[in-house]
Tab-separated table of C-alpha atoms in Angstrom:
chain	number	residue	atom	x	y	z
A	295	MET	CA	15.428	211.930	-13.437
A	296	ASN	CA	14.972	209.076	-11.358
A	297	ASN	CA	11.079	210.211	-11.477
A	298	ILE	CA	11.060	210.430	-14.968
A	299	ARG	CA	12.423	207.254	-15.341
A	300	ASN	CA	10.028	205.997	-12.142
A	301	ASN	CA	7.215	207.450	-14.353
A	302	LYS	CA	8.475	205.560	-17.538
A	303	ILE	CA	8.607	202.459	-15.240
A	304	THR	CA	5.685	202.837	-13.915
A	305	ASN	CA	3.639	204.360	-17.347
A	306	SER	CA	5.458	201.186	-18.985
A	307	ARG	CA	4.232	198.970	-16.560
A	308	THR	CA	0.491	200.602	-16.158
A	309	ASN	CA	1.227	200.352	-19.793
A	310	ASN	CA	2.453	196.503	-19.308
A	311	ARG	CA	-0.913	195.821	-17.575
A	312	THR	CA	-3.086	197.292	-19.629
A	313	ASN	CA	-1.823	195.645	-22.783
A	314	SER	CA	-1.828	192.430	-21.252
A	315	ASN	CA	-5.530	192.365	-20.328
A	316	THR	CA	-5.934	193.804	-23.954
A	317	HIS	CA	-3.802	190.919	-24.870
A	318	SER	CA	-5.830	188.470	-22.863
A	319	LYS	CA	-9.601	189.563	-24.344
A	320	ASN	CA	-7.724	189.371	-27.510
A	321	ALA	CA	-6.443	185.703	-27.176
A	322	ARG	CA	-9.675	184.896	-25.933
A	323	SER	CA	-11.983	185.862	-28.493
A	324	ASN	CA	-9.500	184.459	-30.653
A	325	ASN	CA	-9.793	180.998	-28.754
A	326	LYS	CA	-13.635	181.147	-28.882
A	327	LEU	CA	-12.690	181.923	-32.346
A	328	SER	CA	-10.897	178.966	-32.919
A	329	MET	CA	-12.889	176.964	-31.013
A	330	TRP	CA	-16.043	177.916	-32.993
A	331	HIS	CA	-13.796	177.632	-36.181
A	332	ARG	CA	-13.283	173.511	-34.773
A	333	ARG	CA	-16.682	173.391	-34.558
A	334	MET	CA	-17.644	174.574	-38.052
A	335	GLY	CA	-14.858	172.447	-39.525
A	336	LEU	CA	-15.802	169.104	-37.854
A	337	SER	CA	-19.767	169.722	-39.187
A	338	VAL	CA	-19.136	170.488	-42.506
A	339	LEU	CA	-15.545	167.899	-42.171
A	340	LEU	CA	-18.256	164.737	-44.423
A	341	PHE	CA	-18.999	166.713	-46.787
A	342	VAL	CA	-15.687	168.220	-47.624
A	343	LEU	CA	-14.676	164.881	-47.905
A	344	LEU	CA	-18.090	163.723	-49.827
A	345	LEU	CA	-17.341	166.613	-52.157
A	346	SER	CA	-13.614	166.361	-52.440
A	347	ILE	CA	-13.664	162.443	-53.614
A	348	THR	CA	-16.718	162.077	-55.500
A	349	GLY	CA	-15.202	164.964	-57.611
A	350	LEU	CA	-11.812	163.416	-57.664
A	351	ALA	CA	-13.668	160.663	-59.071
A	352	LEU	CA	-15.672	162.341	-61.568
A	353	ASN	CA	-12.414	164.501	-62.323
A	354	HIS	CA	-11.523	160.721	-63.558
A	355	ASN	CA	-14.174	160.409	-64.753
A	356	ASP	CA	-12.881	158.183	-68.301
A	357	GLY	CA	-10.001	156.540	-66.824
A	358	LEU	CA	-12.490	154.955	-64.005
A	359	ASN	CA	-15.510	153.872	-67.141
A	360	LEU	CA	-17.907	155.082	-64.228
A	361	ASP	CA	-20.749	155.451	-66.721
A	362	LYS	CA	-20.253	151.956	-68.166
A	363	LYS	CA	-20.454	149.974	-64.312
A	364	TYR	CA	-23.577	149.632	-63.035
A	365	ILE	CA	-24.964	149.802	-59.083
A	366	GLN	CA	-27.392	146.549	-58.653
A	367	THR	CA	-27.512	146.982	-54.762
A	368	GLU	CA	-30.900	146.984	-53.659
A	369	TRP	CA	-30.818	150.171	-51.454
A	370	ILE	CA	-29.015	152.280	-53.447
A	371	LEU	CA	-32.143	151.213	-56.129
A	372	ASP	CA	-34.908	151.715	-53.823
A	373	ILE	CA	-33.047	155.637	-53.333
A	374	TYR	CA	-33.749	155.954	-57.044
A	375	GLY	CA	-37.460	154.005	-56.887
A	376	ILE	CA	-36.397	150.999	-58.757
A	377	ASP	CA	-37.749	149.111	-56.999
A	378	THR	CA	-37.214	144.847	-57.168
A	379	PRO	CA	-40.519	143.194	-57.067
A	380	LYS	CA	-40.864	139.463	-56.749
A	381	ILE	CA	-41.146	136.561	-59.446
A	382	THR	CA	-44.312	135.259	-58.801
A	383	GLY	CA	-44.683	132.613	-61.730
A	384	ILE	CA	-42.123	131.108	-64.291
A	385	PHE	CA	-42.277	128.794	-66.872
A	386	SER	CA	-40.288	127.174	-69.247
A	387	LEU	CA	-41.381	126.429	-72.708
A	388	ASP	CA	-38.670	124.691	-75.009
A	389	GLY	CA	-35.980	127.183	-74.290
A	390	ASP	CA	-38.504	129.774	-73.873
A	391	TRP	CA	-39.485	131.858	-71.001
A	392	VAL	CA	-43.129	133.044	-69.841
A	393	TYR	CA	-42.992	135.072	-65.806
A	394	LYS	CA	-44.856	137.331	-64.087
A	395	ILE	CA	-42.434	140.426	-62.133
A	396	GLY	CA	-44.619	142.590	-60.599
A	397	SER	CA	-47.553	143.371	-62.537
A	398	LEU	CA	-46.390	142.038	-65.820
A	399	VAL	CA	-45.965	139.055	-67.727
A	400	PHE	CA	-43.031	138.311	-69.900
A	401	PHE	CA	-42.528	136.364	-72.736
A	402	ASN	CA	-38.955	136.410	-72.891
A	403	ASN	CA	-37.535	139.645	-72.989
A	404	LYS	CA	-41.152	141.012	-74.103
A	405	LYS	CA	-43.065	142.769	-72.142
A	406	ILE	CA	-46.730	140.959	-72.958
A	407	GLU	CA	-49.693	142.127	-70.562
A	408	SER	CA	-49.511	144.862	-68.287
A	409	ASN	CA	-52.042	145.231	-64.702
A	410	SER	CA	-51.881	141.389	-65.159
A	411	THR	CA	-54.157	138.826	-62.919
A	412	LYS	CA	-52.073	135.687	-61.768
A	413	LEU	CA	-50.286	134.083	-64.319
A	414	ILE	CA	-51.820	130.197	-63.328
A	415	ALA	CA	-49.793	128.436	-66.414
A	416	ALA	CA	-48.145	128.660	-69.667
A	417	THR	CA	-47.328	125.800	-72.603
A	418	ARG	CA	-46.601	125.088	-75.886
A	419	PHE	CA	-49.932	123.881	-77.374
A	420	SER	CA	-50.833	123.263	-81.255
A	421	ASP	CA	-48.058	125.249	-82.922
A	422	MET	CA	-49.014	128.458	-80.077
A	423	ASN	CA	-47.526	129.693	-76.876
A	424	VAL	CA	-50.312	129.871	-74.451
A	425	ILE	CA	-50.439	131.601	-71.645
A	426	VAL	CA	-53.555	131.077	-68.832
A	427	LEU	CA	-54.342	134.350	-66.376
A	428	GLU	CA	-57.075	133.967	-63.604
A	429	ASP	CA	-59.074	135.648	-66.115
A	430	SER	CA	-58.052	135.495	-69.535
A	431	ILE	CA	-55.864	133.519	-72.051
A	432	LEU	CA	-53.294	134.505	-74.542
A	433	LEU	CA	-52.263	132.884	-77.660
A	434	LEU	CA	-48.622	133.828	-78.785
A	435	ASP	CA	-46.798	132.712	-81.750
A	436	LYS	CA	-43.552	131.690	-80.858
A	437	ASN	CA	-42.121	135.351	-81.759
A	438	GLY	CA	-44.266	136.270	-78.440
A	439	ASP	CA	-46.375	137.867	-80.935
A	440	LEU	CA	-49.713	138.054	-79.428
A	441	ILE	CA	-52.629	136.606	-82.055
A	442	ASP	CA	-55.463	136.824	-80.175
A	443	LYS	CA	-56.780	137.659	-76.729
A	444	LEU	CA	-60.443	135.416	-75.176
A	445	SER	CA	-61.125	137.666	-72.181
A	446	GLY	CA	-64.843	136.914	-69.736
A	447	ASP	CA	-68.009	136.979	-71.583
A	448	SER	CA	-68.392	134.584	-74.508
A	449	ASP	CA	-65.159	134.185	-74.979
A	450	LEU	CA	-63.729	132.219	-71.423
A	451	PRO	CA	-65.177	131.123	-68.714
A	452	ASP	CA	-64.375	133.034	-65.364
A	453	ASN	CA	-62.274	132.751	-62.504
A	454	ILE	CA	-59.277	130.322	-64.522
A	455	ILE	CA	-56.963	128.579	-61.003
A	456	ALA	CA	-55.415	125.792	-63.038
A	457	ALA	CA	-54.935	124.718	-66.569
A	458	ARG	CA	-53.251	121.295	-68.472
A	459	LYS	CA	-53.038	120.025	-72.376
A	460	THR	CA	-53.586	116.749	-74.335
A	461	ASN	CA	-52.667	115.792	-77.453
A	462	ASP	CA	-55.652	117.440	-78.719
A	463	ARG	CA	-57.334	119.452	-76.247
A	464	PHE	CA	-57.038	121.942	-73.703
A	465	ILE	CA	-58.880	121.935	-70.262
A	466	ILE	CA	-59.663	124.605	-68.036
A	467	LYS	CA	-60.549	124.462	-64.554
A	468	THR	CA	-62.000	127.468	-62.663
A	469	THR	CA	-63.564	127.818	-59.108
A	470	ASP	CA	-67.078	126.879	-60.258
A	471	ASP	CA	-65.958	123.685	-63.023
A	472	ALA	CA	-63.618	122.429	-65.903
A	473	TRP	CA	-64.030	123.139	-69.769
A	474	GLU	CA	-62.339	122.065	-72.607
A	475	THR	CA	-61.221	123.387	-75.657
A	476	SER	CA	-59.865	122.468	-78.670
A	477	ASN	CA	-56.889	123.743	-80.961
A	478	ASP	CA	-58.776	126.522	-82.438
A	479	PHE	CA	-59.532	127.903	-78.638
A	480	LEU	CA	-63.446	128.829	-79.947
A	481	GLU	CA	-65.661	127.366	-77.820
A	482	TRP	CA	-65.571	126.058	-74.868
A	483	MET	CA	-67.669	122.401	-73.182
A	484	SER	CA	-68.018	121.406	-69.673
A	485	VAL	CA	-66.079	118.374	-68.651
A	486	SER	CA	-66.035	116.158	-65.644
A	487	ARG	CA	-63.270	117.460	-63.035
A	488	THR	CA	-63.663	114.180	-60.997
A	489	SER	CA	-59.985	112.971	-62.898
A	490	ILE	CA	-57.759	113.637	-61.211
A	491	LYS	CA	-54.837	115.181	-63.589
A	492	PRO	CA	-51.566	116.555	-63.822
A	493	TRP	CA	-51.850	120.481	-64.159
A	494	ILE	CA	-49.242	122.722	-65.148
A	495	LYS	CA	-47.580	124.224	-62.892
A	496	PRO	CA	-44.769	127.321	-61.862
A	497	GLU	CA	-41.356	126.286	-62.137
A	498	ALA	CA	-38.824	127.464	-59.472
A	499	THR	CA	-36.564	130.181	-61.169
A	500	PRO	CA	-33.000	129.161	-61.697
A	501	HIS	CA	-30.660	131.850	-60.387
A	502	THR	CA	-29.350	133.124	-63.473
A	503	MET	CA	-32.795	133.797	-64.327
A	504	LYS	CA	-33.590	135.504	-61.922
A	505	LYS	CA	-30.753	137.850	-62.648
A	506	LYS	CA	-31.455	138.315	-65.835
A	507	ILE	CA	-35.417	139.096	-65.634
A	508	LEU	CA	-34.665	141.642	-62.975
A	509	GLN	CA	-31.718	143.255	-65.382
A	510	ASN	CA	-34.562	143.360	-67.694
A	511	TYR	CA	-37.299	145.131	-65.746
A	512	ARG	CA	-35.406	147.630	-64.183
A	513	GLY	CA	-32.888	147.718	-67.021
A	514	ASN	CA	-29.271	148.362	-66.071
A	515	GLY	CA	-29.315	150.128	-63.217
A	516	ILE	CA	-27.727	153.142	-62.014
A	517	SER	CA	-24.197	153.698	-63.333
A	518	TYR	CA	-22.143	155.431	-60.844
A	519	GLU	CA	-20.969	158.007	-62.316
A	520	LYS	CA	-24.919	158.725	-61.989
A	521	LEU	CA	-24.608	158.325	-58.573
A	522	ILE	CA	-20.690	160.295	-57.928
A	523	LEU	CA	-23.016	162.922	-59.842
A	524	ASP	CA	-25.805	162.823	-57.905
A	525	LEU	CA	-24.123	162.681	-54.272
A	526	HIS	CA	-21.299	166.069	-55.768
A	527	SER	CA	-24.060	167.873	-56.634
A	528	GLY	CA	-26.244	167.118	-53.785
A	529	GLN	CA	-29.376	165.922	-55.846
A	530	ILE	CA	-29.449	163.028	-53.573
A	531	PHE	CA	-30.968	164.513	-51.413
A	532	GLY	CA	-33.767	165.405	-52.851
A	533	LYS	CA	-36.297	168.166	-52.228
A	534	ALA	CA	-33.607	169.363	-49.157
A	535	ARG	CA	-30.979	169.545	-51.009
A	536	ILE	CA	-31.302	173.203	-51.266
A	537	ILE	CA	-31.784	173.464	-47.817
A	538	VAL	CA	-28.645	170.813	-47.111
A	539	TRP	CA	-26.273	173.122	-49.455
A	540	ASP	CA	-27.055	176.219	-48.518
A	541	VAL	CA	-26.076	175.641	-44.537
A	542	ILE	CA	-23.281	173.648	-46.078
A	543	SER	CA	-22.329	176.144	-47.922
A	544	ILE	CA	-22.311	179.372	-45.587
A	545	GLY	CA	-20.464	176.743	-42.929
A	546	MET	CA	-17.569	176.760	-44.951
A	547	ILE	CA	-17.535	180.101	-45.840
A	548	ILE	CA	-18.433	180.731	-41.832
A	549	LEU	CA	-14.994	178.633	-41.679
A	550	SER	CA	-13.357	180.593	-44.155
A	551	ILE	CA	-13.298	183.580	-43.034
A	552	SER	CA	-12.898	182.387	-39.336
A	553	GLY	CA	-10.097	180.508	-40.473
A	554	ALA	CA	-8.285	183.771	-41.897
A	555	TRP	CA	-9.418	186.685	-39.009
A	556	SER	CA	-7.837	183.573	-36.431
A	557	LEU	CA	-4.393	183.213	-38.439
A	558	LEU	CA	-4.493	187.186	-38.360
A	559	GLY	CA	-5.673	187.547	-35.043
A	560	LYS	CA	-2.475	185.329	-33.899
A	561	ASN	CA	-0.258	187.661	-36.104
A	562	ARG	CA	-1.389	190.531	-34.813
A	563	ASN	CA	-1.481	189.575	-30.734
A	564	ARG	CA	2.693	188.229	-31.372
A	565	LYS	CA	3.499	191.179	-32.512
A	566	LYS	CA	2.111	193.365	-30.192
A	567	LYS	CA	4.132	190.480	-27.693
A	568	GLU	CA	7.078	191.065	-28.683
A	569	LEU	CA	6.486	194.958	-29.323
A	570	ASN	CA	5.621	195.151	-25.921
A	571	THR	CA	8.639	192.665	-24.861
A	572	LYS	CA	10.698	195.451	-26.511
A	573	ILE	CA	9.758	197.967	-24.274
B	134	MET	CA	-70.137	178.300	-19.315
B	135	GLY	CA	-69.256	174.780	-19.196
B	136	LEU	CA	-71.985	173.397	-21.649
B	137	THR	CA	-71.538	176.862	-23.758
B	138	TRP	CA	-67.912	174.969	-23.704
B	139	GLU	CA	-68.672	171.693	-24.354
B	140	LEU	CA	-71.503	173.266	-27.145
B	141	VAL	CA	-68.758	174.534	-28.806
B	142	ILE	CA	-66.434	171.203	-28.710
B	143	ASN	CA	-69.222	169.434	-29.745
B	144	SER	CA	-70.187	171.670	-32.966
B	145	LYS	CA	-66.745	171.866	-34.016
B	146	ARG	CA	-66.462	168.098	-33.833
B	147	ARG	CA	-69.035	167.682	-35.600
B	148	ILE	CA	-68.044	170.503	-38.471
B	149	TRP	CA	-64.971	168.335	-38.722
B	150	ASN	CA	-66.939	164.771	-38.772
B	151	ALA	CA	-68.470	166.497	-41.862
B	152	PHE	CA	-65.333	167.769	-43.446
B	153	VAL	CA	-63.990	164.086	-43.459
B	154	ARG	CA	-66.762	162.773	-44.733
B	155	ILE	CA	-66.907	165.089	-47.954
B	156	ILE	CA	-63.610	164.031	-48.150
B	157	VAL	CA	-63.587	160.772	-48.148
B	158	LEU	CA	-66.530	161.028	-49.912
B	159	SER	CA	-65.474	162.183	-52.598
B	160	PHE	CA	-62.271	160.462	-53.397
B	161	CYS	CA	-64.151	157.159	-53.188
B	162	VAL	CA	-65.861	158.649	-56.117
B	163	GLY	CA	-62.839	159.912	-57.524
B	164	ILE	CA	-61.095	156.698	-57.614
B	165	SER	CA	-64.541	155.204	-58.863
B	166	SER	CA	-64.885	157.920	-61.982
B	167	ALA	CA	-60.733	157.614	-62.964
B	168	ASP	CA	-61.275	153.758	-63.311
B	169	ALA	CA	-65.150	153.678	-65.416
B	170	LYS	CA	-65.701	150.754	-67.483
B	171	THR	CA	-69.429	150.648	-68.915
B	172	ILE	CA	-70.833	147.383	-70.076
B	173	TYR	CA	-74.046	147.834	-71.910
B	174	GLN	CA	-73.988	145.109	-73.534
B	175	THR	CA	-72.252	141.744	-73.047
B	176	LYS	CA	-70.679	140.384	-76.492
B	177	SER	CA	-72.438	136.717	-76.292
B	178	ASP	CA	-75.804	138.795	-75.736
B	179	PHE	CA	-75.186	140.915	-78.522
B	180	VAL	CA	-73.692	137.220	-80.896
B	181	ASN	CA	-77.160	135.895	-79.505
B	182	GLU	CA	-79.570	139.293	-80.413
B	183	ALA	CA	-78.244	139.307	-83.869
B	184	PHE	CA	-78.703	135.273	-85.211
B	185	SER	CA	-82.142	135.516	-83.051
B	186	HIS	CA	-80.342	133.426	-79.623
B	187	THR	CA	-78.905	130.507	-82.332
B	188	PRO	CA	-75.414	131.846	-83.425
B	189	PRO	CA	-73.204	129.490	-85.131
B	190	ARG	CA	-70.153	128.340	-84.862
B	191	PRO	CA	-67.650	131.402	-84.487
B	192	ASN	CA	-64.458	131.213	-86.976
B	193	THR	CA	-61.143	133.168	-86.853
B	194	ILE	CA	-59.641	134.728	-89.557
B	195	TRP	CA	-55.947	135.552	-89.150
B	196	LEU	CA	-54.475	138.389	-90.225
B	197	THR	CA	-51.502	137.221	-92.729
B	198	ARG	CA	-49.504	139.250	-94.828
B	199	GLN	CA	-52.441	139.376	-97.488
B	200	TYR	CA	-55.218	141.258	-95.127
B	201	SER	CA	-52.810	142.845	-92.767
B	202	PRO	CA	-51.375	145.908	-94.667
B	203	THR	CA	-55.181	146.764	-95.090
B	204	VAL	CA	-56.228	146.846	-91.622
B	205	LYS	CA	-53.043	149.051	-91.292
B	206	LYS	CA	-54.389	151.203	-93.353
B	207	ILE	CA	-57.602	151.521	-92.175
B	208	LEU	CA	-56.392	151.666	-89.329
B	209	GLY	CA	-53.601	153.037	-89.055
B	210	HIS	CA	-51.439	151.174	-86.969
B	211	SER	CA	-51.440	147.252	-87.177
B	212	TYR	CA	-54.413	145.384	-84.913
B	213	LYS	CA	-53.743	144.237	-81.735
B	214	SER	CA	-54.234	140.275	-82.020
B	215	LYS	CA	-53.445	138.718	-85.289
B	216	ARG	CA	-56.449	136.764	-85.645
B	217	ILE	CA	-59.911	137.854	-85.227
B	218	LYS	CA	-63.291	135.931	-84.515
B	219	TYR	CA	-66.706	136.079	-85.916
B	220	TRP	CA	-69.410	134.731	-86.475
B	221	ARG	CA	-71.101	134.012	-90.207
B	222	ASN	CA	-74.324	132.607	-91.614
B	223	SER	CA	-75.205	132.988	-95.090
B	224	ALA	CA	-76.797	136.126	-94.242
B	225	LYS	CA	-75.169	137.964	-92.223
B	226	SER	CA	-71.394	138.973	-90.817
B	227	VAL	CA	-71.066	139.728	-86.718
B	228	TRP	CA	-67.886	141.108	-85.311
B	229	ILE	CA	-66.693	142.422	-82.211
B	230	LEU	CA	-63.711	143.925	-82.872
B	231	GLU	CA	-61.849	146.602	-80.338
B	232	GLU	CA	-60.024	150.530	-80.744
B	233	ILE	CA	-58.712	152.671	-78.584
B	234	GLY	CA	-60.630	156.230	-79.156
B	235	LYS	CA	-58.367	158.475	-76.581
B	236	GLU	CA	-56.370	156.092	-74.003
B	237	LYS	CA	-58.656	153.041	-73.531
B	238	PRO	CA	-60.279	150.737	-75.863
B	239	ILE	CA	-63.941	150.286	-77.494
B	240	THR	CA	-65.213	147.358	-77.536
B	241	LEU	CA	-67.635	147.366	-80.949
B	242	GLY	CA	-70.186	145.121	-81.919
B	243	ILE	CA	-70.662	145.305	-85.748
B	244	ILE	CA	-73.716	143.309	-87.967
B	245	ILE	CA	-73.052	142.953	-91.734
B	246	ASN	CA	-75.947	142.421	-94.386
B	247	ASN	CA	-75.362	141.982	-97.929
B	248	LYS	CA	-71.922	144.229	-97.600
B	249	LYS	CA	-74.160	147.066	-95.569
B	250	ILE	CA	-73.616	147.524	-92.271
B	251	GLN	CA	-77.188	146.481	-90.141
B	252	LYS	CA	-76.579	147.524	-86.905
B	253	LEU	CA	-73.717	149.242	-84.657
B	254	ARG	CA	-73.380	149.186	-81.109
B	255	VAL	CA	-71.151	149.480	-78.250
B	256	LEU	CA	-70.869	147.230	-76.065
B	257	ILE	CA	-68.391	148.293	-74.210
B	258	PHE	CA	-67.207	151.944	-73.125
B	259	ARG	CA	-63.743	153.079	-71.208
B	260	GLU	CA	-63.147	155.984	-71.752
B	261	LYS	CA	-64.274	159.129	-69.354
B	262	ARG	CA	-64.983	160.984	-72.227
B	263	GLY	CA	-66.591	160.627	-75.363
B	264	GLU	CA	-69.636	158.190	-74.162
B	265	GLU	CA	-72.057	160.458	-76.582
B	266	VAL	CA	-70.979	157.791	-79.931
B	267	ARG	CA	-72.653	155.454	-77.873
B	268	HIS	CA	-76.384	156.668	-79.156
B	269	PRO	CA	-78.492	156.307	-81.201
B	270	PHE	CA	-78.639	159.534	-82.652
B	271	PHE	CA	-75.071	158.357	-83.621
B	272	THR	CA	-74.693	154.662	-84.323
B	273	ARG	CA	-77.817	155.225	-86.654
B	274	GLN	CA	-75.837	156.884	-89.266
B	275	PHE	CA	-74.014	153.208	-89.879
B	276	ILE	CA	-76.419	151.592	-91.391
B	277	ASP	CA	-76.764	150.945	-94.221
B	278	ILE	CA	-73.315	152.104	-95.185
B	279	GLU	CA	-70.975	150.419	-97.516
B	280	LEU	CA	-67.320	150.348	-98.225
B	281	THR	CA	-65.208	152.104	-101.174
B	282	SER	CA	-62.705	150.740	-103.738
B	283	ASP	CA	-60.565	153.106	-101.516
B	284	TYR	CA	-61.870	151.165	-98.066
B	285	GLN	CA	-63.761	154.871	-97.376
B	286	LEU	CA	-67.079	155.291	-95.736
B	287	ASN	CA	-69.425	155.652	-98.643
B	288	ARG	CA	-70.804	158.413	-96.859
B	289	TYR	CA	-70.550	161.556	-94.610
B	290	ILE	CA	-70.454	159.923	-90.658
B	291	ASP	CA	-71.594	163.845	-88.437
B	292	GLY	CA	-69.466	163.643	-85.943
B	293	ILE	CA	-70.087	164.880	-82.161
B	294	SER	CA	-67.975	168.056	-80.642
B	295	GLY	CA	-65.916	166.644	-77.581
B	296	ALA	CA	-65.520	162.948	-79.270
B	297	THR	CA	-63.480	163.271	-81.993
B	298	LEU	CA	-61.396	160.092	-81.107
B	299	SER	CA	-64.359	158.060	-79.893
B	300	VAL	CA	-66.149	159.040	-83.384
B	301	ASN	CA	-63.061	158.066	-85.132
B	302	ALA	CA	-62.522	155.306	-83.509
B	303	LEU	CA	-65.915	153.899	-84.626
B	304	GLY	CA	-65.975	154.773	-87.867
B	305	LYS	CA	-62.428	152.449	-88.228
B	306	LEU	CA	-64.063	149.594	-86.901
B	307	ALA	CA	-66.347	149.684	-89.226
B	308	ARG	CA	-64.504	150.407	-92.221
B	309	MET	CA	-62.143	147.326	-90.811
B	310	ALA	CA	-65.913	145.687	-90.150
B	311	LEU	CA	-66.678	146.258	-94.047
B	312	TYR	CA	-63.367	144.690	-94.888
B	313	LEU	CA	-62.886	141.623	-93.137
B	314	ASP	CA	-66.649	140.918	-93.798
B	315	LYS	CA	-65.092	141.269	-97.847
B	316	VAL	CA	-62.728	138.907	-97.553
B	317	ILE	CA	-64.381	136.119	-95.477
B	318	ASN	CA	-66.877	136.582	-98.702
B	319	GLU	CA	-64.808	135.659	-101.165
B	320	GLN	CA	-62.658	132.838	-99.157
B	321	HIS	CA	-66.653	131.334	-99.062
B	322	GLN	CA	-67.092	131.761	-101.940
B	323	LYS	CA	-63.907	130.156	-103.272
């Protein structure tokens, strides 16, 4: 009887030792799994937060009016390829504005010239708006519609560097000479350059104008809705989006499975431990 | 062995250098041909030639509401500017007009004498294709051509395969010049 009892105890102890070895193995592998689970969790934490926050915002898009609010932050606009070129030359014409931004020349909000050379001067003359570029002169009516464009060859001397006006003459200075014309701009006559007169100069860009000009050039910019959608969908990552999102998705799958496995493993171990203790 | 290896490296370098040069050259040719603008005759030369080097003072005609609808009907759109420069004496009028072929404007010089086209010449061609329209075999078709009452040309113009848009542009400008010549003659008669 005692032998049977002893055998039982021995077996139980052997079993306990075997069980505790197995238990340690399981505990170790569970610990490893937990460690990887934690690492994976930390790795995808940022993206999970991003998805959650952007998802929440999009869920309440109507209430937040995200499509009606616009971002003007330059580095974000740069990501979208909306550049902010310099304003090089701005002239006030009795309430109207002529300016050059990038390679475009504008009369108020109207684009009047693309791929333009340097804007030299702009002024009102003979009921026309006269815009002088390095290689051409644009004559506009009061609405900014083109009356005529004088450029090169028989229309205009080359390489204009300055311009001015008198009551009935319009004068331009080129690299070689100075020329004047009457109010029809049909013919140019050489004049003396010796007398120094005030030439038309560009003005400093008023701050309010700068904002208007940039807005006109870029449009409204990017809406908050667009940005949040792009962050949520990963479009903002461009071509790398597919790879990045695939990696995140796989990470979250592993996270879910490892989390579930780890939890089940703990439950299993706990039950086994309870069972062993009873024995 | 060392010498052979050196030869191999040198020949590889030569091949590589030649390859790079070909690429760079192709690139340069590509860029230059991408923005081709050929000036066959300057505007001032055309005008001088038309008036035997004594051109009259230029004038302008404004495309007011009276004339712009007809111009729009001829071209299919408004002309790019509201004012057109011309030269005229008792015998003839000379026009330099522009119209877009496919993507870029073609600059055309037109001499009109007694309500007929005396000469038509492509002064500046900016397109990549369709340049055949500048040749005399095509432009001579316009000589002695007149405008009908519905602003069409009174003779058929043979087109050029592959240059339809350039052909159309020249046809439109010929009609427009004939129309404007008619207008300024009426103005001068008044």
